[in-house]
Amino acid sequence: MIVKIKSESGILPAYETDGSAGMDVRACLKEPVCIMPGDRYLVPTGIAIELPQGYEAQIRARSGLAVKYGIGLVNGVGTIDSDYRGEIKIPMINWGPEPFEIKNGDRIAQMVIAKYEKIKWEDTSELGETTRGDGGFGHTGV
Ligand SMILES: O=c1ccn([C@H]2C[C@H](O)[C@@H](COP(=O)(O)OP(=O)(O)OP(=O)(O)O)O2)c(=O)[nH]1
Ligand SMILES: [Mg+2]
């Protein structure tokens, strides 16, 4: 599938290996930024995309940054809607003990393109029976 993208830097998000699910996304910064421990920063990427209806882009953390430096995404997983035409930004948080510097072009997150379903609700007072029923939150043990 071919998807339109505008990129301020000319660099596009890219799969780093053949089997990568996510394309690494880079920071687009005039000056480096430093995120202090416990702080967050909305990092610009300089890209905007035009996804077809029925697709979303999921913005996920990079595990290397998480494990080495405690860097995560404030919103867990970011959702890029198919009708969003603005710049994609990454809400990053520093859970680690050291200040974390981000420079222009650093690979700060990854983007997975996924299909989704749109549904219609059938409002009801009865749901189908299952073995699990309303058991959850560890009811099978840990
Ligand atoms: O990590 C993210 C998450 C969202 N967005 C952009 C694209 C997305 O389509 C839009 C709205 O995101 P979301 O629906 O998660 O935020 P909201 O708080 O519900 O805002 P809105 O009322 O604009 O939908 O913001 C990003 O650039 N990065
Ligand atoms: Mg929303």
PDB file of C-alpha atoms and ligand atoms in Angstrom:
ATOM      1  CA  MET A   1       0.000   0.000   0.000  1.00  0.00           C
ATOM      2  CA  ILE A   2       1.312   3.453  -0.905  1.00  0.00           C
ATOM      3  CA  VAL A   3       0.608   6.238   1.598  1.00  0.00           C
ATOM      4  CA  LYS A   4       1.151   9.967   1.104  1.00  0.00           C
ATOM      5  CA  ILE A   5       3.562  11.661   3.501  1.00  0.00           C
ATOM      6  CA  LYS A   6       4.895  15.197   3.916  1.00  0.00           C
ATOM      7  CA  SER A   7       8.320  15.383   5.548  1.00  0.00           C
ATOM      8  CA  GLU A   8      10.004  18.594   6.651  1.00  0.00           C
ATOM      9  CA  SER A   9      13.458  16.990   6.677  1.00  0.00           C
ATOM     10  CA  GLY A  10      12.969  14.811   3.597  1.00  0.00           C
ATOM     11  CA  ILE A  11      13.715  11.750   5.740  1.00  0.00           C
ATOM     12  CA  LEU A  12      10.852   9.273   5.969  1.00  0.00           C
ATOM     13  CA  PRO A  13      10.045   6.811   8.762  1.00  0.00           C
ATOM     14  CA  ALA A  14      11.600   3.494   7.788  1.00  0.00           C
ATOM     15  CA  TYR A  15      11.565  -0.192   8.678  1.00  0.00           C
ATOM     16  CA  GLU A  16      15.050  -0.960  10.019  1.00  0.00           C
ATOM     17  CA  THR A  17      14.850  -4.668   9.089  1.00  0.00           C
ATOM     18  CA  ASP A  18      12.739  -6.730   6.668  1.00  0.00           C
ATOM     19  CA  GLY A  19      10.646  -8.148   9.492  1.00  0.00           C
ATOM     20  CA  SER A  20      10.141  -4.976  11.508  1.00  0.00           C
ATOM     21  CA  ALA A  21       6.499  -4.286  12.363  1.00  0.00           C
ATOM     22  CA  GLY A  22       7.237  -0.652  13.093  1.00  0.00           C
ATOM     23  CA  MET A  23       8.959   2.104  11.179  1.00  0.00           C
ATOM     24  CA  ASP A  24      11.291   4.163  13.308  1.00  0.00           C
ATOM     25  CA  VAL A  25      10.239   7.794  13.579  1.00  0.00           C
ATOM     26  CA  ARG A  26      12.776  10.588  13.980  1.00  0.00           C
ATOM     27  CA  ALA A  27      12.768  13.831  15.927  1.00  0.00           C
ATOM     28  CA  CYS A  28      12.633  16.998  13.827  1.00  0.00           C
ATOM     29  CA  LEU A  29      14.321  19.650  15.969  1.00  0.00           C
ATOM     30  CA  LYS A  30      16.127  22.929  15.291  1.00  0.00           C
ATOM     31  CA  GLU A  31      17.881  22.666  18.670  1.00  0.00           C
ATOM     32  CA  PRO A  32      18.469  19.585  20.835  1.00  0.00           C
ATOM     33  CA  VAL A  33      16.078  19.204  23.752  1.00  0.00           C
ATOM     34  CA  CYS A  34      16.802  17.771  27.160  1.00  0.00           C
ATOM     35  CA  ILE A  35      14.064  15.983  29.101  1.00  0.00           C
ATOM     36  CA  MET A  36      14.787  16.067  32.813  1.00  0.00           C
ATOM     37  CA  PRO A  37      13.901  13.059  35.024  1.00  0.00           C
ATOM     38  CA  GLY A  38      10.135  13.013  35.550  1.00  0.00           C
ATOM     39  CA  ASP A  39       9.523  15.604  32.801  1.00  0.00           C
ATOM     40  CA  ARG A  40       7.747  15.215  29.490  1.00  0.00           C
ATOM     41  CA  TYR A  41       8.114  16.851  26.103  1.00  0.00           C
ATOM     42  CA  LEU A  42       6.011  16.793  22.937  1.00  0.00           C
ATOM     43  CA  VAL A  43       8.639  16.012  20.320  1.00  0.00           C
ATOM     44  CA  PRO A  44       7.930  17.163  16.744  1.00  0.00           C
ATOM     45  CA  THR A  45       8.615  14.713  13.928  1.00  0.00           C
ATOM     46  CA  GLY A  46       8.168  17.008  10.914  1.00  0.00           C
ATOM     47  CA  ILE A  47       5.922  14.452   9.207  1.00  0.00           C
ATOM     48  CA  ALA A  48       2.241  14.451   8.310  1.00  0.00           C
ATOM     49  CA  ILE A  49       0.507  11.533   6.603  1.00  0.00           C
ATOM     50  CA  GLU A  50      -2.666  10.682   4.708  1.00  0.00           C
ATOM     51  CA  LEU A  51      -3.833   7.233   5.784  1.00  0.00           C
ATOM     52  CA  PRO A  52      -6.739   5.596   3.973  1.00  0.00           C
ATOM     53  CA  GLN A  53     -10.002   5.165   5.918  1.00  0.00           C
ATOM     54  CA  GLY A  54      -9.923   1.983   7.991  1.00  0.00           C
ATOM     55  CA  TYR A  55      -6.246   2.345   8.921  1.00  0.00           C
ATOM     56  CA  GLU A  56      -4.533   3.940  11.903  1.00  0.00           C
ATOM     57  CA  ALA A  57      -0.920   4.526  12.821  1.00  0.00           C
ATOM     58  CA  GLN A  58       0.065   3.386  16.286  1.00  0.00           C
ATOM     59  CA  ILE A  59       2.956   5.265  17.871  1.00  0.00           C
ATOM     60  CA  ARG A  60       4.853   3.010  20.231  1.00  0.00           C
ATOM     61  CA  ALA A  61       7.924   3.366  22.428  1.00  0.00           C
ATOM     62  CA  ARG A  62      11.280   1.924  21.384  1.00  0.00           C
ATOM     63  CA  SER A  63      12.263  -0.751  23.874  1.00  0.00           C
ATOM     64  CA  GLY A  64      15.961   0.168  23.684  1.00  0.00           C
ATOM     65  CA  LEU A  65      15.287   3.698  24.902  1.00  0.00           C
ATOM     66  CA  ALA A  66      12.927   2.345  27.554  1.00  0.00           C
ATOM     67  CA  VAL A  67      15.383  -0.226  28.929  1.00  0.00           C
ATOM     68  CA  LYS A  68      18.547   1.882  28.690  1.00  0.00           C
ATOM     69  CA  TYR A  69      17.214   5.296  29.681  1.00  0.00           C
ATOM     70  CA  GLY A  70      13.661   4.872  31.037  1.00  0.00           C
ATOM     71  CA  ILE A  71      12.145   6.732  28.089  1.00  0.00           C
ATOM     72  CA  GLY A  72       8.458   6.123  27.387  1.00  0.00           C
ATOM     73  CA  LEU A  73       5.386   7.678  25.852  1.00  0.00           C
ATOM     74  CA  VAL A  74       3.105   9.590  28.195  1.00  0.00           C
ATOM     75  CA  ASN A  75       0.010   8.328  26.375  1.00  0.00           C
ATOM     76  CA  GLY A  76       1.095   4.677  26.288  1.00  0.00           C
ATOM     77  CA  VAL A  77       0.353   4.099  22.614  1.00  0.00           C
ATOM     78  CA  GLY A  78      -0.416   7.114  20.422  1.00  0.00           C
ATOM     79  CA  THR A  79      -3.249   6.847  17.913  1.00  0.00           C
ATOM     80  CA  ILE A  80      -2.915   8.646  14.587  1.00  0.00           C
ATOM     81  CA  ASP A  81      -6.350   8.871  13.006  1.00  0.00           C
ATOM     82  CA  SER A  82      -6.782   8.438   9.252  1.00  0.00           C
ATOM     83  CA  ASP A  83      -8.279  11.930   8.988  1.00  0.00           C
ATOM     84  CA  TYR A  84      -5.425  13.663  10.870  1.00  0.00           C
ATOM     85  CA  ARG A  85      -3.373  15.867   8.566  1.00  0.00           C
ATOM     86  CA  GLY A  86      -1.335  17.709  11.187  1.00  0.00           C
ATOM     87  CA  GLU A  87       2.233  17.061  12.235  1.00  0.00           C
ATOM     88  CA  ILE A  88       2.703  13.808  14.146  1.00  0.00           C
ATOM     89  CA  LYS A  89       4.150  14.567  17.569  1.00  0.00           C
ATOM     90  CA  ILE A  90       5.494  12.185  20.180  1.00  0.00           C
ATOM     91  CA  PRO A  91       4.604  12.859  23.832  1.00  0.00           C
ATOM     92  CA  MET A  92       7.736  11.528  25.520  1.00  0.00           C
ATOM     93  CA  ILE A  93       8.437  11.076  29.202  1.00  0.00           C
ATOM     94  CA  ASN A  94      11.663  10.458  31.044  1.00  0.00           C
ATOM     95  CA  TRP A  95      11.074   7.855  33.773  1.00  0.00           C
ATOM     96  CA  GLY A  96      14.834   7.395  34.163  1.00  0.00           C
ATOM     97  CA  PRO A  97      17.201   8.947  36.727  1.00  0.00           C
ATOM     98  CA  GLU A  98      19.288  10.946  34.201  1.00  0.00           C
ATOM     99  CA  PRO A  99      18.472  13.881  31.900  1.00  0.00           C
ATOM    100  CA  PHE A 100      17.799  12.581  28.370  1.00  0.00           C
ATOM    101  CA  GLU A 101      18.938  14.559  25.325  1.00  0.00           C
ATOM    102  CA  ILE A 102      17.169  14.322  21.979  1.00  0.00           C
ATOM    103  CA  LYS A 103      18.875  15.630  18.854  1.00  0.00           C
ATOM    104  CA  ASN A 104      17.521  16.291  15.389  1.00  0.00           C
ATOM    105  CA  GLY A 105      17.154  12.993  13.510  1.00  0.00           C
ATOM    106  CA  ASP A 106      17.206  10.744  16.592  1.00  0.00           C
ATOM    107  CA  ARG A 107      14.928   7.708  16.331  1.00  0.00           C
ATOM    108  CA  ILE A 108      12.550   8.373  19.185  1.00  0.00           C
ATOM    109  CA  ALA A 109       9.592   6.041  18.605  1.00  0.00           C
ATOM    110  CA  GLN A 110       8.125   3.598  16.120  1.00  0.00           C
ATOM    111  CA  MET A 111       4.995   3.653  14.005  1.00  0.00           C
ATOM    112  CA  VAL A 112       2.908   0.559  13.248  1.00  0.00           C
ATOM    113  CA  ILE A 113       0.220   0.822  10.563  1.00  0.00           C
ATOM    114  CA  ALA A 114      -2.847  -1.195  11.508  1.00  0.00           C
ATOM    115  CA  LYS A 115      -6.301  -1.928  10.145  1.00  0.00           C
ATOM    116  CA  TYR A 116      -9.246  -1.359  12.422  1.00  0.00           C
ATOM    117  CA  GLU A 117     -12.955  -2.167  12.324  1.00  0.00           C
ATOM    118  CA  LYS A 118     -15.736   0.326  12.799  1.00  0.00           C
ATOM    119  CA  ILE A 119     -18.769  -1.185  14.505  1.00  0.00           C
ATOM    120  CA  LYS A 120     -22.373  -0.386  15.277  1.00  0.00           C
ATOM    121  CA  TRP A 121     -23.713  -1.133  18.783  1.00  0.00           C
ATOM    122  CA  GLU A 122     -26.694  -3.364  19.426  1.00  0.00           C
ATOM    123  CA  ASP A 123     -27.971  -2.024  22.744  1.00  0.00           C
ATOM    124  CA  THR A 124     -29.149  -4.991  24.874  1.00  0.00           C
ATOM    125  CA  SER A 125     -29.653  -6.233  28.462  1.00  0.00           C
ATOM    126  CA  GLU A 126     -28.348  -9.783  27.784  1.00  0.00           C
ATOM    127  CA  LEU A 127     -24.874 -10.845  26.578  1.00  0.00           C
ATOM    128  CA  GLY A 128     -23.882 -14.333  25.348  1.00  0.00           C
ATOM    129  CA  GLU A 129     -22.623 -16.797  27.993  1.00  0.00           C
ATOM    130  CA  THR A 130     -18.944 -17.839  28.166  1.00  0.00           C
ATOM    131  CA  THR A 131     -16.840 -20.004  30.495  1.00  0.00           C
ATOM    132  CA  ARG A 132     -14.987 -16.878  31.661  1.00  0.00           C
ATOM    133  CA  GLY A 133     -18.140 -14.920  32.302  1.00  0.00           C
ATOM    134  CA  ASP A 134     -17.236 -11.797  34.236  1.00  0.00           C
ATOM    135  CA  GLY A 135     -13.972 -13.271  35.606  1.00  0.00           C
ATOM    136  CA  GLY A 136     -10.986 -11.109  34.843  1.00  0.00           C
ATOM    137  CA  PHE A 137      -8.108  -9.201  36.344  1.00  0.00           C
ATOM    138  CA  GLY A 138      -6.175 -12.336  37.251  1.00  0.00           C
ATOM    139  CA  HIS A 139      -9.072 -14.655  38.187  1.00  0.00           C
ATOM    140  CA  THR A 140      -7.223 -17.556  36.471  1.00  0.00           C
ATOM    141  CA  GLY A 141      -4.238 -16.989  38.763  1.00  0.00           C
ATOM    142  CA  VAL A 142      -0.933 -15.285  38.172  1.00  0.00           C
TER     143      VAL A 142
HETATM  144  O1  LIG B   1       0.912  10.384  20.137  1.00  0.00           O
HETATM  145  C1  LIG B   1       0.121  11.033  19.422  1.00  0.00           C
HETATM  146  C2  LIG B   1      -1.261  10.934  19.551  1.00  0.00           C
HETATM  147  C3  LIG B   1      -2.064  11.716  18.727  1.00  0.00           C
HETATM  148  N1  LIG B   1      -1.509  12.549  17.787  1.00  0.00           N
HETATM  149  C4  LIG B   1      -2.382  13.318  16.887  1.00  0.00           C
HETATM  150  C5  LIG B   1      -2.943  12.423  15.766  1.00  0.00           C
HETATM  151  C6  LIG B   1      -4.309  12.074  16.245  1.00  0.00           C
HETATM  152  O2  LIG B   1      -5.159  11.768  15.155  1.00  0.00           O
HETATM  153  C7  LIG B   1      -4.705  13.319  16.998  1.00  0.00           C
HETATM  154  C8  LIG B   1      -5.715  13.111  18.064  1.00  0.00           C
HETATM  155  O3  LIG B   1      -5.228  12.141  18.955  1.00  0.00           O
HETATM  156  P1  LIG B   1      -6.174  11.527  20.091  1.00  0.00           P
HETATM  157  O4  LIG B   1      -7.507  11.170  19.535  1.00  0.00           O
HETATM  158  O5  LIG B   1      -5.373  10.477  20.775  1.00  0.00           O
HETATM  159  O6  LIG B   1      -6.255  12.763  21.091  1.00  0.00           O
HETATM  160  P2  LIG B   1      -7.513  13.486  21.710  1.00  0.00           P
HETATM  161  O7  LIG B   1      -7.071  14.012  23.009  1.00  0.00           O
HETATM  162  O8  LIG B   1      -8.731  12.596  21.678  1.00  0.00           O
HETATM  163  O9  LIG B   1      -7.657  14.706  20.699  1.00  0.00           O
HETATM  164  P3  LIG B   1      -8.788  14.984  19.606  1.00  0.00           P
HETATM  165  O10 LIG B   1      -9.937  15.571  20.372  1.00  0.00           O
HETATM  166  O11 LIG B   1      -8.146  15.932  18.650  1.00  0.00           O
HETATM  167  O12 LIG B   1      -9.161  13.675  18.948  1.00  0.00           O
HETATM  168  O13 LIG B   1      -3.495  13.807  17.590  1.00  0.00           O
HETATM  169  C9  LIG B   1      -0.144  12.625  17.646  1.00  0.00           C
HETATM  170  O14 LIG B   1       0.395  13.348  16.787  1.00  0.00           O
HETATM  171  N2  LIG B   1       0.651  11.871  18.478  1.00  0.00           N
HETATM  172 MG    MG B   2      -9.517  11.791  19.862  1.00  0.00          MG
END
